[in-house]
Tab-separated table of C-alpha atoms in Angstrom:
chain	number	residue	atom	x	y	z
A	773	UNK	CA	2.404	-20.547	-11.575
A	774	UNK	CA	2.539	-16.885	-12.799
A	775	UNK	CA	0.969	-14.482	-9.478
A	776	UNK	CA	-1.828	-12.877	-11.885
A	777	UNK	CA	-3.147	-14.839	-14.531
A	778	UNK	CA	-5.570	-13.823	-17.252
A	779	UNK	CA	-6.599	-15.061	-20.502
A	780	UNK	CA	-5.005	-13.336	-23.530
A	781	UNK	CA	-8.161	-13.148	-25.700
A	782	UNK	CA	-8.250	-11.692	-28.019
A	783	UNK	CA	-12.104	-11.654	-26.458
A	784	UNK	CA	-14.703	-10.618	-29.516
A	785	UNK	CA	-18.068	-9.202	-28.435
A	786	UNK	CA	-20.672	-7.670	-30.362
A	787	UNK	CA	-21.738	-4.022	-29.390
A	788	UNK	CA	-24.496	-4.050	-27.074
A	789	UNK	CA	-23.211	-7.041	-25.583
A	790	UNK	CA	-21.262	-8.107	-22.172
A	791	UNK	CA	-18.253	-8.497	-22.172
A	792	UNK	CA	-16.723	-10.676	-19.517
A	793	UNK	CA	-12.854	-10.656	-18.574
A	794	UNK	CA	-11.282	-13.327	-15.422
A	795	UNK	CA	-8.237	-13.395	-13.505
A	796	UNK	CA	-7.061	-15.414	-10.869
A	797	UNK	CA	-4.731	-14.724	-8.598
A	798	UNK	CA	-1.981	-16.767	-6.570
A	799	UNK	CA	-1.273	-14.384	-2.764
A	800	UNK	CA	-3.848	-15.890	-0.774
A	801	UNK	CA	-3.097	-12.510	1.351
A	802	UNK	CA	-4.128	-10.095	-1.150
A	803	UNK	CA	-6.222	-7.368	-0.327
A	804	UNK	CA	-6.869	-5.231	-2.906
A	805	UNK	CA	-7.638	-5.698	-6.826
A	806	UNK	CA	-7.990	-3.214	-10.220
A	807	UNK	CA	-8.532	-3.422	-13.137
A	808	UNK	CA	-7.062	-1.359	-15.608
A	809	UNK	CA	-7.303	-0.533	-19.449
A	810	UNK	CA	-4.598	-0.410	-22.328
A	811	UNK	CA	-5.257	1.469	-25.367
A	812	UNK	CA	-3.220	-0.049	-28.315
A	813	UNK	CA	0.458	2.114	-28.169
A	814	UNK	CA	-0.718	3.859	-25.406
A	815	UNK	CA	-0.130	3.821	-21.390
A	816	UNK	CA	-2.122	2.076	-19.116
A	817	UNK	CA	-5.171	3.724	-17.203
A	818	UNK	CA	-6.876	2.595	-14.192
A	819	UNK	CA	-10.835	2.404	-14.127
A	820	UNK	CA	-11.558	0.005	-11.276
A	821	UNK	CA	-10.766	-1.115	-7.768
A	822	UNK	CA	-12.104	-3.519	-5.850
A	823	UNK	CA	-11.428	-4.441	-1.963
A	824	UNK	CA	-14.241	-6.461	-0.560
A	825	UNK	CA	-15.825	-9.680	-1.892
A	826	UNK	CA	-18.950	-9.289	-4.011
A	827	UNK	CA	-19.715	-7.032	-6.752
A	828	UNK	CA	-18.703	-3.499	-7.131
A	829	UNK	CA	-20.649	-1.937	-10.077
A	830	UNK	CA	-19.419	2.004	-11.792
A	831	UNK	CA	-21.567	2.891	-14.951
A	832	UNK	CA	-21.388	0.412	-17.277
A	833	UNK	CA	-18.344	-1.791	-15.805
A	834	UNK	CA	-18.423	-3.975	-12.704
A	835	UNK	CA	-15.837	-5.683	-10.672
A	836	UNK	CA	-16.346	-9.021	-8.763
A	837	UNK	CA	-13.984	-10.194	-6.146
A	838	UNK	CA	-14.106	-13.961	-4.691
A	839	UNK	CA	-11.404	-14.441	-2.517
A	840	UNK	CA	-11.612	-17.564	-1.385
A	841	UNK	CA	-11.659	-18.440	-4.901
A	842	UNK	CA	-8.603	-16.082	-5.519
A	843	UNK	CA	-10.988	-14.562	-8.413
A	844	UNK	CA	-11.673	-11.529	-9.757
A	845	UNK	CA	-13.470	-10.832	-12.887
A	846	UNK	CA	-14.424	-7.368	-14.887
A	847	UNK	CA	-17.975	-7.267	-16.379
A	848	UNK	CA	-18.308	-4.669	-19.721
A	849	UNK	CA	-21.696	-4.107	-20.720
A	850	UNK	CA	-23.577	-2.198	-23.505
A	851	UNK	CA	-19.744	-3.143	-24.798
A	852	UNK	CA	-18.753	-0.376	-27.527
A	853	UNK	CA	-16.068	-0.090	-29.981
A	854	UNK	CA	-14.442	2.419	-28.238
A	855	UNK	CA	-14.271	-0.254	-25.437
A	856	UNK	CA	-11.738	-2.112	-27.666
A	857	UNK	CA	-8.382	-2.660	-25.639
A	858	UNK	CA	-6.069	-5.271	-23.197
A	859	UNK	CA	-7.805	-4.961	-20.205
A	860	UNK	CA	-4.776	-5.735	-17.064
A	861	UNK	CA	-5.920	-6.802	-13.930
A	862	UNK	CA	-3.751	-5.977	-11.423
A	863	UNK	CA	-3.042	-7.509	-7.883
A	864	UNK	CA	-1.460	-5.682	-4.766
A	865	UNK	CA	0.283	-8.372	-2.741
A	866	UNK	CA	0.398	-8.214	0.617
A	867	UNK	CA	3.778	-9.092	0.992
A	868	UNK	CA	5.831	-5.882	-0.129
A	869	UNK	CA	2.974	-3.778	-1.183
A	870	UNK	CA	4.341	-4.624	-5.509
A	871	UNK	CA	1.508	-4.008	-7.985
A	872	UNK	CA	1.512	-6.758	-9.395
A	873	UNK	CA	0.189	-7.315	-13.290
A	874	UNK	CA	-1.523	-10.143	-15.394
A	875	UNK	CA	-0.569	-10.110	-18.748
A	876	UNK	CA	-3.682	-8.889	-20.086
A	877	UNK	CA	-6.994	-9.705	-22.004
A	878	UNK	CA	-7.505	-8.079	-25.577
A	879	UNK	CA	-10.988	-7.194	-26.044
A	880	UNK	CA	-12.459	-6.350	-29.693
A	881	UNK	CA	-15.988	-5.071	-29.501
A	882	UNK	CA	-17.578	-5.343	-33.786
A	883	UNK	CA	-20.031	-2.693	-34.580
B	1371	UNK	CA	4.751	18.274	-14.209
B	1372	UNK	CA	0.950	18.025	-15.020
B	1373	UNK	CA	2.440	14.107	-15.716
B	1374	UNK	CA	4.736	11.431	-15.348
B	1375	UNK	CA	7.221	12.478	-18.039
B	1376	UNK	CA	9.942	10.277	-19.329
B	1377	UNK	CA	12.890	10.486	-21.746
B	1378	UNK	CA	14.193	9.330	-23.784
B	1379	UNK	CA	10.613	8.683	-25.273
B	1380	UNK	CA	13.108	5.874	-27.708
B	1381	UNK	CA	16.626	4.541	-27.547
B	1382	UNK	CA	18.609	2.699	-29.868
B	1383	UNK	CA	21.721	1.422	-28.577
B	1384	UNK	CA	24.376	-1.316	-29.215
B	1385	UNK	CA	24.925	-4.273	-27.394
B	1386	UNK	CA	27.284	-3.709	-24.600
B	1387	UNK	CA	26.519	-0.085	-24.164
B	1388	UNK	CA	25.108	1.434	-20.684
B	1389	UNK	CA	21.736	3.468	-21.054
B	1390	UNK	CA	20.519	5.875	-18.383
B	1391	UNK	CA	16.443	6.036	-18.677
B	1392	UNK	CA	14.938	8.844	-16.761
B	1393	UNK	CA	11.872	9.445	-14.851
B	1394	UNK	CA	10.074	12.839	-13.735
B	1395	UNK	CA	6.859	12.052	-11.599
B	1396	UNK	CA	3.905	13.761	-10.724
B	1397	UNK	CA	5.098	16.385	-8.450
B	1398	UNK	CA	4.431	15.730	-5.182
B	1399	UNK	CA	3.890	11.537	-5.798
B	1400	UNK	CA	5.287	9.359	-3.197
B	1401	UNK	CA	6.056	6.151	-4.741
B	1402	UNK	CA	7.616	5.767	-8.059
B	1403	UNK	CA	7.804	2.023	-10.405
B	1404	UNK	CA	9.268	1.385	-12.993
B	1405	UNK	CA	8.178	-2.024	-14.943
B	1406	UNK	CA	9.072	-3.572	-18.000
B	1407	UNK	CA	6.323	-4.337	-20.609
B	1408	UNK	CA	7.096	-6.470	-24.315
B	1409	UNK	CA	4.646	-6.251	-26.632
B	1410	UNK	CA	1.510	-8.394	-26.317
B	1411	UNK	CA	2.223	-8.656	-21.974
B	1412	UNK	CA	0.928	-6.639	-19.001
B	1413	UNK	CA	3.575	-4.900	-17.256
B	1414	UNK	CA	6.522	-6.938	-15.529
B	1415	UNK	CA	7.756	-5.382	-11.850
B	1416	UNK	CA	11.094	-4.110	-11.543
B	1417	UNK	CA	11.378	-1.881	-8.472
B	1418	UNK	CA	9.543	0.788	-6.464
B	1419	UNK	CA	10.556	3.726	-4.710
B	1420	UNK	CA	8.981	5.184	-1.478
B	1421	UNK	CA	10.395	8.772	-1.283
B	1422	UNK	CA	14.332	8.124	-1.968
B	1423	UNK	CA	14.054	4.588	-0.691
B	1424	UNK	CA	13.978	1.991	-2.901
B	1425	UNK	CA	11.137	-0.267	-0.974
B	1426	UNK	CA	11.537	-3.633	-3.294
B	1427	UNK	CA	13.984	-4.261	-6.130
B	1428	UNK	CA	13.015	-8.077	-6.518
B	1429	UNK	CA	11.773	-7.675	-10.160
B	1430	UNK	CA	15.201	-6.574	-11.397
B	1431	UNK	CA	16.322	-9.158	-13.459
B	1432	UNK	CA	20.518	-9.519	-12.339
B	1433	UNK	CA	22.931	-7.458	-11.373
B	1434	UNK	CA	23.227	-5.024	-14.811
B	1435	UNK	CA	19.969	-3.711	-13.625
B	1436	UNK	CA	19.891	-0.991	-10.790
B	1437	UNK	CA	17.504	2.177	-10.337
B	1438	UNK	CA	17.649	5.782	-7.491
B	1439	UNK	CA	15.693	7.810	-6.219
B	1440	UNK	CA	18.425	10.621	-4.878
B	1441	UNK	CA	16.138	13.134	-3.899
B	1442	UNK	CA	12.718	11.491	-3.782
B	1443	UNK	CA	11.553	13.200	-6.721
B	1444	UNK	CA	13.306	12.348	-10.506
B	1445	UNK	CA	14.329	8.294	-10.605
B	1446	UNK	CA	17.224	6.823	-13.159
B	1447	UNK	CA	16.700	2.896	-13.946
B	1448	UNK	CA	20.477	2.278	-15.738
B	1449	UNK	CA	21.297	-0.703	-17.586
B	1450	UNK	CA	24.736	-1.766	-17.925
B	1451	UNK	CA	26.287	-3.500	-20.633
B	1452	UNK	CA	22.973	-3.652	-22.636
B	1453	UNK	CA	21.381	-7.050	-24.167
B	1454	UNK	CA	19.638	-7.612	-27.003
B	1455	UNK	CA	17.213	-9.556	-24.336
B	1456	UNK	CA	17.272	-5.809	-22.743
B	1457	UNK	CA	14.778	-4.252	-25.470
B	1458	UNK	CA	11.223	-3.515	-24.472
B	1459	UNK	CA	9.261	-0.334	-23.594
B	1460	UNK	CA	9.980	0.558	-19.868
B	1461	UNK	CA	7.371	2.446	-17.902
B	1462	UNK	CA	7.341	4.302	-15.230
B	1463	UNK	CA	4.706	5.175	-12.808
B	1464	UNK	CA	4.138	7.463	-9.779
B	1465	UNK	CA	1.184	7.120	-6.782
B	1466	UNK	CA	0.099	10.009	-4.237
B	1467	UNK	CA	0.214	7.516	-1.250
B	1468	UNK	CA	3.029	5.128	-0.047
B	1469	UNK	CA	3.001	1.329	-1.742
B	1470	UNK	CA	0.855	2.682	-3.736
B	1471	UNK	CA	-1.906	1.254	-1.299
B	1472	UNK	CA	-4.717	2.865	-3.258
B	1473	UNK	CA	-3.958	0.708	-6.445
B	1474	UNK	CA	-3.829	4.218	-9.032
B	1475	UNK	CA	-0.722	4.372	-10.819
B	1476	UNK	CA	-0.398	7.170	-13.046
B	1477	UNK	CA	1.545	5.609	-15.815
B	1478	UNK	CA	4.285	7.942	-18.376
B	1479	UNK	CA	4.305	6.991	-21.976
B	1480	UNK	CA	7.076	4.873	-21.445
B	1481	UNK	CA	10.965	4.801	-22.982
B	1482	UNK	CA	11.286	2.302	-25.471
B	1483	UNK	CA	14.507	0.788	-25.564
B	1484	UNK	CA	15.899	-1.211	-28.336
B	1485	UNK	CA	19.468	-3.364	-27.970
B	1486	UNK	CA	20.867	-4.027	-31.325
C-alpha cells in the first residue's frame, strides 16, 4: 500500500463547475495535510494546508480532512482553465517529519 | 537567492559515470529535500536536511545514492556509477522552519538528469 494515494485522473470538468480531487492516506499518526499544484513542466506550488478535521475553505478552493477515515479531499469550484494541472496532495508523517507525496491528480477544466 | 536555484538545470551522462547535482536554497531556509519525480508521478522522497544534518535518508534508493549539507546552506545529492534507471528530474526544496513542520516547500526548477 503506497503512504499517499490519489487518483491519476486525468479529472475533466467543465468551467463553472466543481472540481473534486481525494486522497487517502496510510500514517494513522499524521497530523498535517496540503495540497499542492503542478503546472505542466513546471515546479510544484503549495496552495493549501489543512490540520484539523472538517473543512477549511480559501477563495474558491477548500480542503477537507477526515482522519479517522485517513481522508483528505480538495474541492475546486467556479473551476477555470487556468485551473488545469496535477494537483499533489501531500502528507507529513509523524514519524520523521518526511513530506510525503501522492502521485498526483491531473485536472483539465474545458472552456 | 530570491529562490531555490539548482544546476545543472539538465545532464546527460553515460552509464557508469558519477554526477554531482547541486542545490542553493532560499537563504536563510532550514531544511533542505531533495526528491525524485518521473514524469506522470508526484514527487518520490530521498532525504532531508535540518541545518548540516541530514535528518532522514530512507528514500535513497541503495548505496550509489548519498547527499551533504557541509555548511547548512548549499546541498550536493551525487550519484555514483549512474543507471539508466537513474534518469528523472530531481528537485530540490528548502522550508523556513525545521521538518518542514509548516508543510511549504519552496520547490527549484529541478535538474533533469538523463543516463544513457
Amino acid at each position: 500500500q503506497k503512504e499517499v494515494e490519489q487518483n491519476s485522473g486525468p479529472l475533466s470538468v467543465p468551467e463553472g463547475a466543481i472540481a473534486s480531487l481525494n486522497c487517502t492516506y496510510s500514517d494513522r499518526g499524521s497530523q498535517s495535510f496540503f495540497w499542492y499544484r503542478q503546472y505542466s513542466g513546471k515546479s510544484p506550488e503549495l496552495i493549501m494546508f489543512i490540520y484539523s478535521n472538517g473543512d477549511k475553505e480559501d477563495g474558491r478552493f477548500t480542503a477537507q480532512l477526515n482522519k479517522a477515515s485517513q481522508y483528505v479531499s480538495l474541492l475546486i469550484r467556479d473551476s477555470q482553465p487556468s485551473d488545469s494541472a496535477t494537483y499533489l496532495c501531500a502528507v507529513l508523517q509523524a514519524a520523521g517529519n518526511k513530506l510525503t507525496f501522492g502521485g498526483g491528480t491531473r485536472v483539465l477544466v474545458k472552456p | 537567492g530570491a529562490g531555490v536555484s539548482q544546476s545543472p538545470r539538465y545532464k546527460v551522462t553515460k552509464r557508469g559515470q558519477d554526477v554531482a547535482l547541486r542545490c542553493d536554497p532560499i537563504s536563510g531556509h532550514v531544511s533542505l529535500y531533495w526528491y525524485r519525480q518521473a514524469l506522470g508521478q508526484g514527487p518520490e522522497f530521498l532525504t532531508y536536511f535540518n541545518y548540516e544534518a541530514q535528518q532522514d535518508k530512507s528514500g535513497l534508493p541503495n548505496d550509489r545514492f548519498s547527499a551533504e549539507r557541509p555548511e547548512g546552506s548549499i546541498s550536493t545529492l551525487t550519484i555514483q556509477r549512474t543507471e539508466q534507471r537513474d534518469s528523472a528530474m530531481y528537485r530540490c526544496a528548502s522550508s523556513s522552519r525545521p521538518n518542514a513542520n509548516t508543510g511549504e516547500l519552496f520547490f527549484g526548477e529541478g535538474s533533469r538528469l538523463t543516463v544513457l
